[in-house]
XYZ file of C-alpha atoms in Angstrom:
721
model
C 47.394 4.264 38.484
C 48.927 4.993 35.058
C 47.525 1.729 33.639
C 44.070 2.781 34.876
C 44.454 6.205 33.248
C 45.408 4.726 29.896
C 42.444 2.317 29.980
C 40.172 5.265 30.749
C 41.470 7.089 27.677
C 40.702 4.156 25.379
C 37.302 3.171 26.761
C 35.931 6.637 27.612
C 37.260 8.877 24.874
C 38.505 7.060 21.798
C 35.013 6.183 20.600
C 34.057 9.858 20.376
C 36.972 11.531 18.581
C 35.722 11.608 15.008
C 33.236 14.454 14.956
C 33.570 16.782 11.914
C 33.302 15.745 8.259
C 36.430 15.842 6.091
C 37.619 14.316 2.834
C 38.635 10.652 2.822
C 42.267 11.620 2.274
C 42.221 14.067 5.206
C 40.527 11.532 7.489
C 43.071 8.868 6.548
C 45.978 11.183 7.348
C 44.348 12.319 10.599
C 43.681 8.730 11.688
C 47.319 7.817 10.998
C 48.526 10.801 13.063
C 46.260 9.819 15.989
C 47.524 6.216 15.842
C 51.136 7.425 15.934
C 50.326 9.739 18.857
C 48.743 6.952 20.914
C 51.646 4.581 20.147
C 54.208 7.179 21.239
C 52.838 7.616 24.791
C 55.744 7.116 27.186
C 58.387 8.181 24.631
C 60.170 11.558 24.198
C 58.335 12.085 20.881
C 54.832 11.896 22.411
C 54.360 15.646 23.088
C 55.432 16.667 19.571
C 53.076 14.117 17.989
C 50.118 15.349 20.088
C 50.908 18.964 19.052
C 50.860 17.861 15.408
C 47.405 16.270 15.851
C 46.097 19.429 17.565
C 47.371 21.634 14.720
C 45.950 19.472 11.917
C 42.597 18.849 13.679
C 42.262 22.614 14.214
C 42.926 23.141 10.501
C 40.100 20.676 9.694
C 37.810 22.335 12.291
C 37.487 19.004 14.145
C 36.896 20.381 17.671
C 36.252 16.983 19.205
C 39.605 15.604 18.078
C 41.408 18.760 19.184
C 40.186 18.129 22.748
C 41.117 14.458 22.496
C 44.701 15.337 21.556
C 44.842 17.989 24.315
C 43.755 15.542 27.021
C 46.163 12.925 25.632
C 48.890 15.534 26.050
C 47.915 15.837 29.735
C 48.330 12.064 30.051
C 51.804 12.375 28.516
C 52.735 14.961 31.174
C 51.437 12.644 33.928
C 53.469 9.667 32.638
C 56.554 11.914 32.542
C 55.862 13.216 36.110
C 55.779 16.777 34.689
C 53.121 17.895 37.160
C 53.695 21.654 36.886
C 53.197 21.532 33.116
C 50.103 19.350 33.581
C 48.557 21.936 35.946
C 49.339 24.828 33.623
C 48.033 23.101 30.503
C 44.861 21.814 32.234
C 44.037 25.392 33.353
C 44.645 26.592 29.801
C 42.197 24.070 28.338
C 39.419 24.731 30.874
C 39.749 28.538 31.029
C 40.156 29.227 27.308
C 37.925 26.592 25.714
C 34.176 26.040 25.905
C 34.731 22.451 26.881
C 31.753 21.624 29.134
C 29.014 20.986 26.586
C 27.148 17.961 25.295
C 29.765 17.210 22.639
C 32.902 17.442 24.790
C 31.817 16.779 28.388
C 33.928 13.582 28.382
C 37.101 15.663 28.239
C 35.961 18.075 30.951
C 35.465 15.203 33.392
C 38.686 13.526 32.284
C 40.722 16.676 33.068
C 39.298 16.683 36.604
C 40.220 13.009 36.944
C 43.773 13.603 35.673
C 44.364 16.408 38.159
C 43.243 14.200 41.034
C 45.547 11.405 39.807
C 48.473 13.836 39.506
C 48.015 15.059 43.088
C 48.062 11.432 44.317
C 51.364 10.850 42.468
C 52.788 13.977 44.181
C 51.574 12.976 47.661
C 49.084 15.895 47.832
C 46.209 13.747 49.005
C 43.885 16.471 50.306
C 43.954 18.261 46.959
C 43.400 14.911 45.222
C 40.298 14.358 47.386
C 38.941 17.813 46.467
C 39.032 17.092 42.730
C 37.816 13.502 43.206
C 34.862 14.820 45.259
C 33.978 17.201 42.413
C 34.014 14.290 39.956
C 31.988 12.201 42.422
C 29.314 14.907 42.725
C 28.999 15.152 38.930
C 28.147 11.439 38.927
C 25.371 11.550 41.574
C 22.465 10.680 39.293
C 23.419 7.088 38.540
C 20.833 4.812 36.890
C 20.516 1.512 38.757
C 20.105 -1.482 36.435
C 20.728 -5.201 36.657
C 22.470 -5.280 33.272
C 23.302 -3.053 30.329
C 24.384 -3.385 26.690
C 28.129 -3.733 26.157
C 28.391 -0.299 24.525
C 26.084 1.532 26.977
C 28.084 2.921 29.929
C 26.698 6.312 31.062
C 29.243 9.058 31.679
C 27.928 9.346 35.242
C 29.004 5.724 35.884
C 32.528 6.381 34.596
C 32.786 9.615 36.628
C 31.696 7.928 39.855
C 34.054 4.936 39.402
C 37.066 7.114 38.552
C 36.299 9.402 41.503
C 35.943 6.490 43.943
C 39.283 4.951 42.912
C 41.090 8.290 43.313
C 39.418 8.863 46.696
C 40.312 5.332 47.798
C 43.974 5.725 46.794
C 44.263 9.101 48.544
C 42.632 7.815 51.750
C 44.805 4.687 51.693
C 47.982 6.755 51.507
C 46.766 8.928 54.414
C 46.247 5.810 56.571
C 42.415 5.772 56.334
C 42.284 2.149 55.134
C 38.696 1.446 56.238
C 37.381 4.393 54.248
C 39.562 3.428 51.264
C 38.216 -0.168 51.211
C 34.617 1.118 51.313
C 35.304 3.323 48.296
C 36.927 0.504 46.308
C 33.927 -1.760 47.138
C 31.470 0.946 46.025
C 33.346 1.281 42.745
C 33.107 -2.484 42.166
C 29.371 -2.465 42.974
C 28.639 0.393 40.550
C 30.731 -1.059 37.703
C 29.532 -4.681 38.045
C 26.479 -4.493 35.679
C 28.602 -3.147 32.813
C 30.858 -5.514 30.873
C 33.073 -2.700 29.567
C 33.769 -1.630 33.168
C 35.530 -4.906 34.029
C 38.872 -3.105 33.867
C 37.696 -0.745 36.616
C 36.608 -3.742 38.708
C 39.994 -5.385 38.234
C 41.894 -2.214 39.153
C 39.726 -1.688 42.259
C 40.419 -5.295 43.308
C 44.160 -4.678 42.782
C 44.065 -1.616 45.023
C 42.091 -3.524 47.679
C 44.697 -6.284 47.823
C 47.599 -3.819 48.100
C 45.693 -2.020 50.892
C 45.037 -5.076 53.090
C 48.410 -6.854 52.667
C 49.797 -5.450 55.918
C 46.680 -6.354 57.969
C 47.559 -8.705 60.869
C 44.583 -11.029 60.167
C 46.262 -13.050 57.375
C 43.335 -15.509 56.774
C 41.133 -12.474 56.093
C 43.755 -11.116 53.706
C 43.719 -14.462 51.857
C 39.977 -14.000 51.291
C 40.664 -10.655 49.614
C 43.300 -12.237 47.366
C 40.972 -15.150 46.489
C 38.306 -12.613 45.490
C 40.909 -10.891 43.323
C 41.783 -14.215 41.658
C 38.079 -14.795 40.873
C 37.892 -11.352 39.244
C 40.911 -12.271 37.111
C 39.209 -15.475 35.938
C 36.022 -13.578 35.084
C 37.948 -10.943 33.171
C 39.876 -13.608 31.234
C 36.645 -15.267 30.084
C 35.149 -11.977 28.926
C 38.372 -10.737 27.278
C 38.652 -13.921 25.197
C 35.246 -13.194 23.643
C 35.446 -9.399 23.288
C 37.978 -7.868 20.845
C 37.913 -4.488 22.617
C 40.065 -6.020 25.385
C 42.560 -7.604 22.975
C 45.221 -4.953 23.668
C 45.191 -5.554 27.421
C 47.604 -7.908 29.170
C 46.494 -9.909 32.207
C 50.043 -10.984 33.100
C 50.844 -7.907 35.287
C 47.647 -8.515 37.295
C 48.415 -12.232 37.639
C 51.955 -11.446 38.783
C 50.565 -9.024 41.393
C 48.166 -11.736 42.622
C 50.929 -14.356 43.029
C 53.219 -11.877 44.804
C 50.398 -11.072 47.235
C 50.004 -14.809 47.976
C 53.771 -15.072 48.584
C 53.627 -12.178 51.078
C 50.741 -13.673 53.076
C 51.936 -17.299 53.071
C 55.433 -16.239 54.185
C 53.878 -14.287 57.048
C 51.801 -17.364 57.993
C 54.849 -19.668 57.826
C 53.416 -21.714 54.932
C 56.579 -21.636 52.818
C 55.468 -24.501 50.557
C 52.479 -22.516 49.258
C 54.646 -19.396 49.080
C 57.147 -21.308 46.897
C 54.367 -22.468 44.519
C 53.151 -18.915 43.953
C 56.711 -17.583 43.668
C 57.376 -20.146 40.918
C 54.191 -19.047 39.116
C 55.284 -15.400 39.383
C 58.751 -16.262 38.036
C 57.171 -18.145 35.126
C 55.133 -15.060 34.207
C 58.247 -12.868 34.445
C 60.228 -15.274 32.219
C 57.572 -15.346 29.497
C 56.254 -11.764 29.591
C 57.815 -8.370 28.931
C 57.177 -6.617 32.262
C 58.153 -3.139 33.408
C 61.043 -2.887 35.885
C 58.709 -1.842 38.736
C 57.092 -5.320 38.694
C 60.533 -6.965 38.414
C 61.581 -5.065 41.562
C 58.405 -6.228 43.363
C 59.304 -9.804 42.332
C 62.751 -9.329 43.900
C 61.102 -8.120 47.135
C 58.920 -11.254 47.193
C 61.965 -13.486 46.595
C 63.816 -11.791 49.433
C 60.847 -12.333 51.747
C 60.587 -16.026 50.783
C 64.269 -16.866 51.112
C 64.387 -15.085 54.442
C 61.401 -17.167 55.592
C 63.200 -20.451 54.715
C 66.502 -19.304 56.221
C 68.361 -18.732 52.951
C 69.608 -15.351 54.090
C 72.351 -14.945 51.482
C 69.820 -15.176 48.649
C 67.349 -13.043 50.601
C 69.954 -10.307 50.960
C 70.836 -10.420 47.252
C 67.231 -9.872 46.182
C 66.677 -7.168 48.814
C 69.783 -5.418 47.502
C 68.536 -5.752 43.897
C 65.187 -4.152 44.801
C 66.868 -1.346 46.750
C 69.176 -0.617 43.806
C 66.206 -0.324 41.424
C 64.209 1.921 43.771
C 67.278 4.132 44.135
C 67.647 4.405 40.337
C 63.959 5.344 39.766
C 63.877 7.697 42.829
C 61.318 5.889 45.013
C 62.814 6.706 48.442
C 60.130 5.149 50.673
C 60.386 1.774 48.881
C 64.201 2.010 48.871
C 64.246 2.570 52.647
C 61.915 -0.421 53.171
C 64.181 -2.675 51.056
C 67.344 -1.391 52.776
C 65.878 -2.022 56.235
C 65.051 -5.572 55.164
C 68.625 -5.949 53.894
C 69.976 -4.596 57.211
C 67.900 -7.139 59.174
C 69.287 -9.975 57.047
C 72.841 -8.677 57.531
C 72.314 -8.864 61.303
C 71.232 -12.483 60.920
C 74.349 -13.212 58.847
C 76.624 -11.244 61.248
C 77.870 -9.064 58.381
C 78.569 -6.161 60.695
C 81.227 -4.365 58.623
C 78.927 -4.274 55.590
C 76.018 -2.862 57.602
C 77.680 0.519 58.045
C 77.177 1.886 54.463
C 73.625 0.458 54.386
C 72.742 2.256 57.633
C 74.292 5.444 56.286
C 72.140 5.176 53.160
C 68.984 4.616 55.233
C 69.732 7.736 57.292
C 70.396 9.806 54.181
C 67.282 8.662 52.301
C 65.070 8.937 55.416
C 66.233 12.503 56.048
C 65.621 13.419 52.414
C 62.200 11.722 52.419
C 61.137 13.522 55.597
C 62.144 16.875 54.100
C 60.315 16.028 50.882
C 57.114 15.068 52.698
C 57.257 18.181 54.857
C 57.766 20.465 51.833
C 54.988 18.674 49.938
C 52.567 19.161 52.847
C 53.478 22.856 53.119
C 52.966 23.337 49.377
C 49.666 21.444 49.505
C 48.373 23.542 52.404
C 49.330 26.727 50.576
C 47.504 25.565 47.469
C 44.407 24.688 49.499
C 44.495 28.109 51.149
C 44.819 29.774 47.742
C 41.844 27.794 46.428
C 39.770 28.690 49.521
C 40.731 32.336 49.123
C 39.704 32.332 45.461
C 36.368 30.670 46.245
C 35.662 33.143 49.041
C 36.480 36.108 46.824
C 34.179 34.765 44.098
C 31.301 34.336 46.571
C 31.907 37.817 47.975
C 31.712 39.420 44.524
C 28.490 37.576 43.683
C 26.989 38.508 47.043
C 27.996 42.145 46.548
C 26.201 42.388 43.180
C 22.965 41.115 44.734
C 23.232 43.504 47.673
C 23.714 46.522 45.362
C 20.316 45.738 43.825
C 18.362 44.944 46.993
C 19.899 46.721 49.980
C 21.972 49.769 50.857
C 25.722 50.333 50.498
C 26.082 50.211 54.281
C 24.898 46.589 54.536
C 27.287 45.623 51.737
C 30.253 47.149 53.587
C 29.327 45.423 56.841
C 29.058 42.047 55.079
C 32.401 42.563 53.384
C 34.066 43.318 56.752
C 32.564 40.153 58.249
C 33.942 38.077 55.392
C 37.411 39.542 55.870
C 37.329 38.744 59.597
C 36.227 35.179 58.922
C 39.027 34.719 56.371
C 41.607 36.040 58.842
C 40.355 33.628 61.513
C 40.588 30.759 59.066
C 44.096 31.790 58.055
C 45.197 31.866 61.697
C 43.675 28.440 62.345
C 45.379 26.986 59.288
C 48.706 28.483 60.338
C 48.250 26.950 63.784
C 47.574 23.522 62.233
C 50.617 23.869 59.983
C 52.798 24.782 62.969
C 51.585 21.742 64.911
C 52.193 19.441 61.958
C 55.684 20.860 61.523
C 56.520 20.211 65.193
C 55.207 16.616 64.963
C 57.165 15.944 61.771
C 60.367 17.417 63.168
C 60.034 15.362 66.368
C 59.517 12.135 64.412
C 62.455 12.865 62.124
C 64.647 13.623 65.155
C 63.597 10.364 66.840
C 64.325 8.240 63.783
C 67.612 10.059 63.167
C 68.761 9.461 66.749
C 67.848 5.773 66.525
C 69.728 5.315 63.256
C 72.759 7.181 64.570
C 72.932 4.814 67.535
C 72.924 1.898 65.104
C 75.572 3.676 63.041
C 77.867 4.077 66.090
C 77.509 0.388 66.953
C 78.255 -0.659 63.383
C 81.304 1.623 63.197
C 82.748 0.010 66.319
C 82.227 -3.502 64.939
C 83.530 -2.404 61.563
C 86.852 -1.281 63.076
C 87.268 -4.712 64.667
C 86.594 -6.652 61.482
C 87.953 -4.544 58.601
C 91.582 -5.530 59.220
C 90.619 -9.219 59.210
C 88.806 -8.897 55.885
C 91.762 -7.088 54.290
C 94.073 -9.852 55.507
C 91.652 -12.409 54.052
C 92.026 -10.603 50.720
C 95.799 -11.081 50.827
C 95.307 -14.780 51.590
C 92.867 -15.175 48.715
C 95.164 -13.342 46.275
C 97.990 -15.699 47.248
C 96.103 -18.746 45.916
C 95.359 -17.154 42.544
C 97.958 -18.360 39.999
C 100.294 -16.166 37.961
C 99.146 -17.160 34.462
C 102.234 -15.681 32.792
C 104.348 -18.570 34.214
C 102.556 -20.974 31.820
C 103.704 -19.154 28.666
C 106.341 -21.857 28.070
C 103.779 -24.698 28.049
C 102.660 -24.477 24.429
C 100.825 -21.147 24.628
C 101.843 -17.627 23.606
C 100.530 -16.092 26.797
C 97.639 -15.742 29.219
C 96.061 -13.090 31.417
C 93.408 -12.673 34.130
C 91.135 -9.631 34.594
C 89.843 -9.863 38.191
C 87.793 -7.276 40.181
C 86.171 -8.357 43.501
C 82.923 -6.614 44.404
C 83.491 -6.490 48.196
C 87.249 -6.711 49.000
C 87.275 -10.522 48.850
C 85.683 -12.392 45.974
C 83.369 -15.302 45.328
C 85.059 -15.679 41.906
C 88.429 -17.386 41.445
C 90.579 -18.599 38.565
C 92.920 -21.592 38.755
C 95.602 -23.234 36.640
C 98.011 -26.153 36.865
C 100.191 -28.372 34.688
C 99.317 -32.070 34.641
C 101.848 -34.070 32.712
C 102.015 -32.540 29.227
C 98.628 -30.873 29.614
C 97.718 -27.384 30.843
C 94.487 -27.117 32.878
C 92.777 -23.730 33.431
C 89.476 -22.981 35.220
C 87.347 -19.913 35.970
C 84.706 -20.197 38.705
C 81.812 -18.108 40.100
C 80.829 -19.198 43.637
C 77.500 -18.454 45.288
C 77.393 -14.870 46.544
C 80.266 -12.457 46.892
C 82.256 -11.006 49.773
C 83.329 -13.225 52.685
C 80.800 -16.105 52.146
C 81.724 -16.402 48.474
C 85.435 -16.233 49.310
C 85.165 -19.234 51.666
C 83.542 -21.305 48.911
C 86.225 -20.160 46.433
C 88.968 -21.354 48.826
C 87.246 -24.737 49.100
C 86.925 -24.941 45.291
C 90.576 -24.062 44.639
C 91.817 -26.559 47.255
C 89.559 -29.283 45.869
C 90.823 -28.750 42.287
C 94.424 -29.065 43.513
C 93.567 -32.322 45.258
C 91.698 -33.776 42.252
C 94.445 -32.986 39.745
C 97.221 -34.282 42.004
C 95.666 -37.750 42.277
C 94.245 -38.531 38.833
C 96.367 -39.921 36.014
C 94.076 -39.204 33.060
C 91.981 -36.049 33.342
C 88.843 -35.347 31.323
C 87.119 -31.997 31.996
C 83.744 -33.560 32.741
C 85.365 -36.024 35.200
C 87.044 -33.117 37.015
C 83.657 -31.386 37.393
C 81.933 -34.554 38.627
C 84.663 -35.122 41.252
C 84.575 -31.439 42.234
C 80.800 -31.727 42.699
C 81.185 -34.766 44.976
C 83.904 -33.061 47.027
C 81.894 -29.890 47.525
C 78.756 -31.823 48.506
C 80.836 -33.690 51.080
C 82.549 -30.617 52.520
C 79.352 -28.591 52.819
C 77.218 -31.582 53.931
C 74.702 -30.425 51.361
C 73.252 -33.804 50.550
C 71.226 -33.753 53.754
C 70.622 -30.059 54.406
C 68.997 -27.073 52.770
C 72.111 -24.941 52.056
C 72.504 -23.725 48.500
C 76.250 -22.962 48.452
C 77.950 -23.969 45.231
C 79.628 -22.654 42.122
C 79.286 -22.216 38.349
C 82.574 -23.061 36.604
C 84.159 -23.595 33.184
C 87.315 -25.681 32.723
C 89.696 -26.251 29.803
C 92.377 -28.935 29.279
C 94.943 -28.208 26.539
C 97.512 -30.658 25.103
C 100.196 -28.643 23.251
C 101.582 -31.757 21.575
C 98.341 -32.722 19.815
C 96.952 -29.113 19.941
C 93.733 -30.617 21.339
C 91.451 -28.471 23.501
C 88.852 -30.102 25.766
C 86.305 -27.980 27.652
C 83.415 -28.518 30.008
C 81.192 -26.169 31.994
C 78.704 -26.013 34.860
C 76.332 -23.250 33.716
C 79.299 -21.301 32.256
C 80.377 -21.266 28.572
C 83.837 -21.240 26.996
C 84.521 -18.945 23.987
C 87.169 -19.659 21.312
C 87.949 -16.777 18.916
C 89.767 -17.442 15.627
C 92.046 -14.957 13.792
C 89.486 -14.639 10.964
C 86.949 -13.138 13.405
C 84.823 -16.282 13.803
C 83.920 -17.566 17.259
C 83.028 -20.987 18.705
C 80.964 -21.133 21.894
C 81.024 -24.298 24.038
C 78.022 -24.014 26.362
C 77.962 -25.419 29.860
C 75.409 -27.884 31.248
C 72.504 -26.317 33.200
C 73.747 -27.710 36.514
C 75.844 -26.053 39.204
C 78.594 -27.639 41.284
C 77.058 -28.522 44.647
C 73.487 -28.087 43.371
C 70.902 -29.859 45.551
C 68.048 -30.050 43.013
C 67.751 -33.712 41.958
C 66.360 -32.932 38.487
C 69.444 -30.816 37.728
C 71.876 -33.391 39.153
C 70.559 -35.951 36.676
C 72.226 -33.985 33.855
C 75.808 -35.283 33.372
C 78.609 -32.839 32.624
C 79.782 -32.923 28.993
C 83.233 -32.550 27.379
C 83.641 -30.637 24.090
C 86.794 -31.375 22.054
C 88.271 -29.270 19.232
C 91.602 -28.682 17.476
C 93.330 -25.379 18.197
C 95.055 -23.405 15.452
C 97.855 -20.865 15.963
C 96.416 -17.452 16.845
C 93.216 -18.821 18.463
C 92.241 -17.186 21.771
C 90.296 -18.884 24.591
C 88.127 -16.916 27.081
C 86.365 -18.013 30.298
C 84.524 -15.672 32.658
C 81.994 -15.423 35.492
C 78.526 -13.881 35.004
C 79.571 -10.622 36.709
C 80.730 -9.010 33.449
C 77.590 -9.846 31.469
C 75.292 -8.705 34.322
C 77.064 -5.348 34.796
C 74.920 -2.248 34.204
C 76.410 0.489 32.003
C 76.320 2.176 28.595
C 74.559 5.310 29.888
C 75.337 7.399 26.792
C 73.321 5.081 24.552
C 70.823 3.647 27.021
C 69.893 6.592 29.245
C 71.213 7.769 32.620
C 70.541 4.422 34.353
C 72.115 2.214 31.657
C 71.281 -1.461 31.100
C 72.985 -4.852 31.522
C 75.811 -5.816 29.099
C 74.105 -9.219 28.507
C 75.494 -12.127 26.437
C 75.561 -10.257 23.100
C 77.436 -7.292 24.553
C 79.913 -9.648 26.283
C 80.715 -11.424 23.017
C 81.247 -8.099 21.228
C 83.579 -6.959 24.016
C 85.569 -10.230 23.828
C 85.893 -9.839 20.057
C 87.484 -6.400 20.591
C 89.854 -7.785 23.248
C 90.887 -10.678 20.956
C 92.190 -8.215 18.354
C 94.932 -6.994 20.739
C 98.268 -8.663 21.513
C 97.969 -11.079 24.461
C 100.329 -8.907 26.530
C 97.909 -5.974 26.159
C 94.585 -7.805 26.441
C 94.242 -7.306 30.212
C 94.594 -3.526 29.772
C 92.143 -3.535 26.850
C 89.634 -5.522 28.940
C 89.952 -3.047 31.799
C 89.518 -0.062 29.439
C 86.403 -1.525 27.747
C 84.920 -2.493 31.114
C 85.180 1.035 32.549
C 83.924 2.594 29.313
C 80.826 0.403 29.584
C 80.266 0.695 33.349
C 80.666 4.484 33.587
C 79.124 5.690 36.854
C 76.975 2.594 37.458
C 77.785 0.632 40.665
C 79.465 -2.798 40.499
C 76.866 -5.449 41.360
C 78.924 -8.681 41.399
C 82.470 -10.072 41.339
C 84.067 -9.920 37.885
C 86.654 -12.341 36.503
C 87.881 -12.991 32.946
C 90.661 -15.411 31.866
C 92.207 -15.343 28.383
C 94.686 -17.762 26.761
C 96.425 -17.170 23.408
C 97.506 -20.326 21.506
């Protein structure tokens, strides 16, 4: 919706903003201010920049540009979800400015369109339909033509198309899908002769696809998506030859198309086609800067695909990622849908103890969403009643003036009494409807609450039976983790491990042993976390012990190759479809020769020197136990270097780099630490004495994480030479 609004601003308004004459210097300054205002949309500075344009355009007596900046300000309020301010400011523009004239009618219609769009965003669909119907009526006289010049799009055409898309979105959200599809089709038909209206066609096709995705007739849904793909191809051809579309990006539309194909093919059981489109979607995401909403939709599609092929661990991870995002951006209905999908996958994986907090969250969000929808409907009905009351009062006053001229005072009084009685009857009927809707909503909320509470009771019972076992498993896992301080006499000044499981037991583990004169240390990140990851970590630790007890000469890459063969054998992965495995880095240190050899499976090793410089030994892009043949063709590599006194070695899993945090600098939701942030954190840790580095790591971690939830197991191993 917001993409459509921004396109409407550029194509409908921007060509008409320069109305009054001014000096070249004034025009140059004004044009620069407008450019800065348009570029700032979506930032905290946008409102101030639009106010500056309004003030300077008023000083130059450029009425047209004043209205352009005012309507841009309304768009800023819509993007910021400041709906109350949008309503207030829209009323101010319409009531205090002579805006509906030949010069500025574009802005008058655009304000109506914005109000309809704002009501859709708030869930007030009846009010949205009222304003959309007004815009639709203003576009009744539409010229029918087979073609038109590129720069000739009548205002009536734009009004009708904008109105139809708002009406279609409102009807779709109210469950009237047939009516919504008719309105999207009418919009496409009206816009088709005009090249500059291709964006409206593309948006209408997007809304059609999102409307029909849940239809049971999947072959019919495929036809809709194919039609959408054809529209994308047509738009691409036109955009390549028309500079006015140069600022638009087709990648979000293409991503939406591929995700729709994934949804349908998964539902039809055609996982091969679903995988092809999922790969295309991932390619777009890797090469395009997309907003986080589309990234979340990609996670939902991945969850659906991996669930369809039986990879439930991966499916649950992506469902959890989508639910986390929808929680952060306050989209409760989408969060509940993702959490329910996660709960279904947990049932398939028999993760009963972990289902309890998920069910609790579903109950909490569902209750909050029901209250929100009920309050929104009450507010909408009150607004509609206020609008009806105002319209009735206006008609009564007009009627009264006419009666004073033509008939007696008695007839006027009788008519006024009749109007009052009619209004009272309407008020009673509306109150009755509101009461019925309230009863229906309360009954539905009570039913869903009871159902979820039954699930909660069942999960609590299973949770009591399993929690003790998981806690005991934690003690077993902790017993296999080595005490790194015992190796301080083997040619190193000291070592530490910073280790935080995400769910009691961990899919990460660190390992160390002495082999002859050499010290061998490893840090591993197994697939998943919690109980499944812990099982793989136990297998990995046991396998490393076995490998190092048998071999005479140990090279890091040979250890990884043998570990890969052992894991493939244990998990029988060479003939199945399981994707269990691990990413690991390993280091072999000879204190006599001060030689350090490292190797990694998708994990790097960092070596910090006392002068502040750092060496990074990257791992091969291949996981231990990976089934993909193209990846298995890459041999593991050994990096060798000489260690100087004071050098510090670090190995870690990806949990630290992927952790969200830094709210003070990056907003309330934070962002990931990423590779650059990880290296800066390690540089700070390296400055401390080895005996204090674990505490420093813990302090820096919590300072970064703040109130953000932990998303993965975290492990960090440090060795001071």
